[in-house]
mmCIF file of C-alpha atoms in Angstrom:
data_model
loop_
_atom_site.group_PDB
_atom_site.id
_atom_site.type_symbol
_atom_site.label_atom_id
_atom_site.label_comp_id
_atom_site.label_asym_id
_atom_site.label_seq_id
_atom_site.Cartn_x
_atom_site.Cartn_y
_atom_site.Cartn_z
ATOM 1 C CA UNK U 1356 130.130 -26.671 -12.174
ATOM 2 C CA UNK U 1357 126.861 -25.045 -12.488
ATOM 3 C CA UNK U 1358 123.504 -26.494 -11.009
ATOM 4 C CA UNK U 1359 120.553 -26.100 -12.464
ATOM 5 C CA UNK U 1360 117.422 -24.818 -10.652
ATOM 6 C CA UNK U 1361 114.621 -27.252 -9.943
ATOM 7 C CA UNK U 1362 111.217 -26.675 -10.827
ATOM 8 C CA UNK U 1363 111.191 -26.458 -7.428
ATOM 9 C CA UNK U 1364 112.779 -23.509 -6.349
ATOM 10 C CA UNK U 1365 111.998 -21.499 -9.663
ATOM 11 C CA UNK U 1366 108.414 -22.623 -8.754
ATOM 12 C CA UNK U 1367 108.780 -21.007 -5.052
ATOM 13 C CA UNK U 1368 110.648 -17.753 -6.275
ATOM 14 C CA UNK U 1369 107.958 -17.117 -8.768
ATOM 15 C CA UNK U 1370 105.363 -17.559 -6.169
ATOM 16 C CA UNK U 1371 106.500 -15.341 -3.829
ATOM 17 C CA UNK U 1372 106.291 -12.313 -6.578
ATOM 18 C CA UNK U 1373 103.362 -13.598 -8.075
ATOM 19 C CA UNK U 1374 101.316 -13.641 -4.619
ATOM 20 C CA UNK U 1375 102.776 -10.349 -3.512
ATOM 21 C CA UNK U 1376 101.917 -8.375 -6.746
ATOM 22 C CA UNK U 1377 97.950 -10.049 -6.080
ATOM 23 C CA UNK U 1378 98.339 -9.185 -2.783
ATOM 24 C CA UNK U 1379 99.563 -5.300 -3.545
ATOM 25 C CA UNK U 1380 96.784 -5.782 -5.991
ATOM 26 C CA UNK U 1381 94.114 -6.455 -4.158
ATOM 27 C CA UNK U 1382 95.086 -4.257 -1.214
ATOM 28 C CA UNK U 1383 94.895 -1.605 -3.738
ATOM 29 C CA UNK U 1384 91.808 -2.019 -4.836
ATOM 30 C CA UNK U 1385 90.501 -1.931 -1.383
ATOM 31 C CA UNK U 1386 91.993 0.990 -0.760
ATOM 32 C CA UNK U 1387 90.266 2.336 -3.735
ATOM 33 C CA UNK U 1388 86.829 1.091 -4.070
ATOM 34 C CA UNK U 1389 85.964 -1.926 -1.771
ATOM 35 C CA UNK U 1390 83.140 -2.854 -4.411
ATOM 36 C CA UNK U 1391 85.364 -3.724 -6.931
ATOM 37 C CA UNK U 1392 86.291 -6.410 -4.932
ATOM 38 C CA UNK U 1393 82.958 -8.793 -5.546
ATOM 39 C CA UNK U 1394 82.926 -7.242 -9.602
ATOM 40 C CA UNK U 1395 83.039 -10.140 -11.843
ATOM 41 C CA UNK U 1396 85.306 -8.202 -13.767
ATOM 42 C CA UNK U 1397 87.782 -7.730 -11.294
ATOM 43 C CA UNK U 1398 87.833 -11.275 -10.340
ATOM 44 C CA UNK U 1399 88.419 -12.721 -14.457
ATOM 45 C CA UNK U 1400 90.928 -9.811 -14.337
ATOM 46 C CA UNK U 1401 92.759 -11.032 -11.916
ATOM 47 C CA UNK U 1402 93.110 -14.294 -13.026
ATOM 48 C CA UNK U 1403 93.798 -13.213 -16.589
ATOM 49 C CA UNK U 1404 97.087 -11.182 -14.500
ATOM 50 C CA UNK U 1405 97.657 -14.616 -12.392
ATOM 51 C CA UNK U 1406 97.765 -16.864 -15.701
ATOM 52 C CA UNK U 1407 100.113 -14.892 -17.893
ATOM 53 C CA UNK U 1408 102.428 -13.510 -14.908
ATOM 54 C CA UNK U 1409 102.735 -17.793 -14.438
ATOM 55 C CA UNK U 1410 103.577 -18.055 -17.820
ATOM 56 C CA UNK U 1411 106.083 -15.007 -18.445
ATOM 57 C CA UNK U 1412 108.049 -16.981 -15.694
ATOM 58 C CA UNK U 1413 107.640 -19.984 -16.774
ATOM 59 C CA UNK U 1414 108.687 -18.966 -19.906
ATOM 60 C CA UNK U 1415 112.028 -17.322 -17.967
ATOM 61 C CA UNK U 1416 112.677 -20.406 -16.357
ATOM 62 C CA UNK U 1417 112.443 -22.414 -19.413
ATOM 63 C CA UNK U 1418 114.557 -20.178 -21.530
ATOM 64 C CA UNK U 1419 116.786 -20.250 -18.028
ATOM 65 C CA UNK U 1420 117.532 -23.908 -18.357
ATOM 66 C CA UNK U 1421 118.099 -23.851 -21.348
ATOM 67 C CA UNK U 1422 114.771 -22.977 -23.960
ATOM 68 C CA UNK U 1423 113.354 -26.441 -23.276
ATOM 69 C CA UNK U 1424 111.120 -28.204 -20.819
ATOM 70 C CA UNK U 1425 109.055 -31.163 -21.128
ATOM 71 C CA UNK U 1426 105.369 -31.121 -19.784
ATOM 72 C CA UNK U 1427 106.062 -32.737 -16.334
ATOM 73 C CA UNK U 1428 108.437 -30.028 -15.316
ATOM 74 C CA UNK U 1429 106.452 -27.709 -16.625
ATOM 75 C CA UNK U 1430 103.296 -28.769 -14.754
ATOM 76 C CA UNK U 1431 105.272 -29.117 -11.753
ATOM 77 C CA UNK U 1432 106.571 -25.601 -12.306
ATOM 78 C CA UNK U 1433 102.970 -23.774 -12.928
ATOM 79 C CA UNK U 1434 101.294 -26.120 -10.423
ATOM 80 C CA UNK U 1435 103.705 -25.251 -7.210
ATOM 81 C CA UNK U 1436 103.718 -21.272 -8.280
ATOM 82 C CA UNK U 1437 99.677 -21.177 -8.267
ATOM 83 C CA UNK U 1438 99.595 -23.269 -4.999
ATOM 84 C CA UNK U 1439 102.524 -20.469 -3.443
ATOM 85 C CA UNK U 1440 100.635 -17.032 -4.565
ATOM 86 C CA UNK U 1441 97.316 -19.037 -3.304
ATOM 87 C CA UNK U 1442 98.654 -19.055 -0.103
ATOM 88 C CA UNK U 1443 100.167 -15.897 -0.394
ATOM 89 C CA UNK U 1444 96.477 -14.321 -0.986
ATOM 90 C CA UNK U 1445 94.644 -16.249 1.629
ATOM 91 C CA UNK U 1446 97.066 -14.995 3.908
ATOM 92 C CA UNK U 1447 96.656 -11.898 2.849
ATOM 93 C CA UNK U 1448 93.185 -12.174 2.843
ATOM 94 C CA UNK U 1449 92.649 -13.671 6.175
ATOM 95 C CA UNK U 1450 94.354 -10.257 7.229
ATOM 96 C CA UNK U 1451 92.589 -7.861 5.238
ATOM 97 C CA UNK U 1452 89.051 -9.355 6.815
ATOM 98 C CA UNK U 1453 90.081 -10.413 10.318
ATOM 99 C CA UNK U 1454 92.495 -7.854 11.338
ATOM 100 C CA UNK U 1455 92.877 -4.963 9.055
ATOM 101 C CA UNK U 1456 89.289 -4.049 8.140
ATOM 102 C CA UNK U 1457 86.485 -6.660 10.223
ATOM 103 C CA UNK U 1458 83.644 -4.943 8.973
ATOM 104 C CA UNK U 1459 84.853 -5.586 5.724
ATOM 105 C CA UNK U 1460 83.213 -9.317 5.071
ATOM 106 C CA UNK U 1461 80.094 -7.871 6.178
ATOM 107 C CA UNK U 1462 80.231 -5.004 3.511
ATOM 108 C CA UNK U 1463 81.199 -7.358 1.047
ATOM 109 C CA UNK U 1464 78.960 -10.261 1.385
ATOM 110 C CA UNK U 1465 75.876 -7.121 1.320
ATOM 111 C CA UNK U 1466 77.527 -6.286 -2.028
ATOM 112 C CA UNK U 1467 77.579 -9.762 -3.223
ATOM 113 C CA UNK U 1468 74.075 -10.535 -2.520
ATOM 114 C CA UNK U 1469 72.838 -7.217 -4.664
ATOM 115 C CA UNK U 1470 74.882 -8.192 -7.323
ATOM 116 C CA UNK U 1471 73.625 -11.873 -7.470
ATOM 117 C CA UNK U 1472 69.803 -10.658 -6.610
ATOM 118 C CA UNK U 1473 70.359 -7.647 -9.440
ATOM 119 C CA UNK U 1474 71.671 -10.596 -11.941
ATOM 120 C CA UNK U 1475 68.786 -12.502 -10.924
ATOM 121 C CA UNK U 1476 66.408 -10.016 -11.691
ATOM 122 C CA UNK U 1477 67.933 -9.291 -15.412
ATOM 123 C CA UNK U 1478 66.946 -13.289 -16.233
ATOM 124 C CA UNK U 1479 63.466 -12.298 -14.764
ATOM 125 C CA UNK U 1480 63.869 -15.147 -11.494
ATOM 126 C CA UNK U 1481 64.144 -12.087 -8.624
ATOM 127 C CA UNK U 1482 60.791 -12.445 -7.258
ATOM 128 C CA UNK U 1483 60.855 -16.208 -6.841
ATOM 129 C CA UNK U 1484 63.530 -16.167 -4.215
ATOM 130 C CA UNK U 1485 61.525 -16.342 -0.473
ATOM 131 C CA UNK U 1486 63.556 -14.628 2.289
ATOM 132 C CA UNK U 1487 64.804 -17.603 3.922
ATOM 133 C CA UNK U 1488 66.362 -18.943 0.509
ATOM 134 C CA UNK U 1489 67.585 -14.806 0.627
ATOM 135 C CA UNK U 1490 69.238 -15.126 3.972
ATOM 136 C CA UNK U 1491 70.921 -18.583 3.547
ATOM 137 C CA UNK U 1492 72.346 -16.971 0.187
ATOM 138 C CA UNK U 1493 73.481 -14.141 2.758
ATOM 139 C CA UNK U 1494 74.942 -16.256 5.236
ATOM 140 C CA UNK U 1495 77.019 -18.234 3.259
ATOM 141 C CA UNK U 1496 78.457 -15.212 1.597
ATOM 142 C CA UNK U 1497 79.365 -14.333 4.586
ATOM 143 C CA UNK U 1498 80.532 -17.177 5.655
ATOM 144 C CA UNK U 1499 83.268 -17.635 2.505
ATOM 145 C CA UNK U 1500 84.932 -14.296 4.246
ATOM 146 C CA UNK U 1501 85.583 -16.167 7.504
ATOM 147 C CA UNK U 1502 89.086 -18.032 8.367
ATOM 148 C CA UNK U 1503 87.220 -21.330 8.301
ATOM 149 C CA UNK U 1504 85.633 -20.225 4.553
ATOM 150 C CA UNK U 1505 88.975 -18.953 3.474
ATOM 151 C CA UNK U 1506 90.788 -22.184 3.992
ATOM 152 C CA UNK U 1507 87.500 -24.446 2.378
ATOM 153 C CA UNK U 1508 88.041 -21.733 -0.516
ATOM 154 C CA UNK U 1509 91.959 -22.614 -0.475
ATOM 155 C CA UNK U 1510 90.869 -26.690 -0.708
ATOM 156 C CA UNK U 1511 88.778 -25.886 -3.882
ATOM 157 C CA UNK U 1512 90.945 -23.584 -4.911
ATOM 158 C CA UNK U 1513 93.549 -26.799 -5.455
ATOM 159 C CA UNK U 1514 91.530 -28.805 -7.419
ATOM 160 C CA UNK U 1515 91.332 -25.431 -9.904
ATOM 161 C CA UNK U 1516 95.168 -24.702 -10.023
ATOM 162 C CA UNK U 1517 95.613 -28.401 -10.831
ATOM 163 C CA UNK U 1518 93.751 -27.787 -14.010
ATOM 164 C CA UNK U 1519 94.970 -24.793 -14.838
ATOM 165 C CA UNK U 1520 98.115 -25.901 -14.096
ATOM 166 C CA UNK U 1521 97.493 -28.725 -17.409
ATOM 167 C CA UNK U 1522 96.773 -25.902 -19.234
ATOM 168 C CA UNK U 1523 99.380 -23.432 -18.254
ATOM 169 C CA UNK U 1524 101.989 -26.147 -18.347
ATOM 170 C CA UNK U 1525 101.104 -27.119 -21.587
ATOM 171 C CA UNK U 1526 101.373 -24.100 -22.462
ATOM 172 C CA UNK U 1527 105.255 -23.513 -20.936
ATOM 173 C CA UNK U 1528 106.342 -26.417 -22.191
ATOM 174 C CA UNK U 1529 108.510 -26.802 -25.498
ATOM 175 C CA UNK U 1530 110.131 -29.846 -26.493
ATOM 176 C CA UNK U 1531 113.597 -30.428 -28.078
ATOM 177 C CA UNK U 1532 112.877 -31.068 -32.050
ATOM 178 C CA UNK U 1533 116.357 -32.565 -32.688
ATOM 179 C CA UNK U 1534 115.859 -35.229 -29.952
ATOM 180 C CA UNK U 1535 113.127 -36.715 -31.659
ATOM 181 C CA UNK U 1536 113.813 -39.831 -34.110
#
């Protein structure tokens, strides 16, 4: 007799590629231009990849089990895959500033705070900054590269995959028509 896979373990396998293609991902585009790395566009790209890779395997696993899945497997499903490839990347991460490239979070965090003072200065509110208010914006760029930031960003990072996980489950699920009365 055949078991059928939890939304468990489909959760966990789909995880594991997930977080390594963001990690291949993000390793290439360090490898490429560091810079892209604080682009907004980069960042809603890679969630836009993150989303629908979650649901093209959620959608495999539903059609795996047999084309339909009710919303609480489902949310399980989308929930436990976004919490995996999280970890995946902060790992990852954690490596790419600490170990493979230090300097790194120092490059960045410069790169961050020209992008935020050049946005600034598009809506006209540049000059009112004082340098203090410029260096604490500094610092705690900075700081969000650190292992201690990376692992705040991972707690907050939860409370987002929860809700995306509603929406991505909703959007996995599909419920059996000829069950209903």
């Amino acid at each position: 007799m055949e078991t059928q896979e939890t939304p468990f373990r489909a959760a966990l396998r789909s995880g594991l590629i997930i977080g390594m293609i963001m990690l291949v991902i993000t390793f290439l585009v360090y490898f490429i231009d560091t810079s892209m790395l604080t682009k907004w566009w980069f960042g809603l790209l890679a969630l836009a990849i993150f989303c629908g890779l979650v649901i093209f395997f959620g959608t495999k696993y539903r059609n795996d089990i047999g084309g339909y899945i009710n919303f609480g497997p489902a949310f399980q499903f989308a929930f436990i895959t976004l919490v995996i490839t999280g970890l995946i990347s902060v790992v990852g991460n954690i490596l790419l500033y600490q170990v493979i490239d230090p300097a790194l979070p120092q490059v960045l965090a410069d790169q961050q705070l020209e992008n935020t003072m050049s946005m600034m200065e598009s809506f006209g509110a540049g000059d009112s900054m004082s340098s203090e208010q410029i260096d604490e914006m500094k610092q705690g760029f900075e700081d969000a590269y650190t292992i201690g930031g990376q692992l705040k960003g991972f707690g907050i990072a939860l409370i987002i995959y929860a809700i995306l996980a509603l929406i991505l489950g909703a959007i996995i699920k599909k419920k059996d028509k000829s069950l209903s009365y």
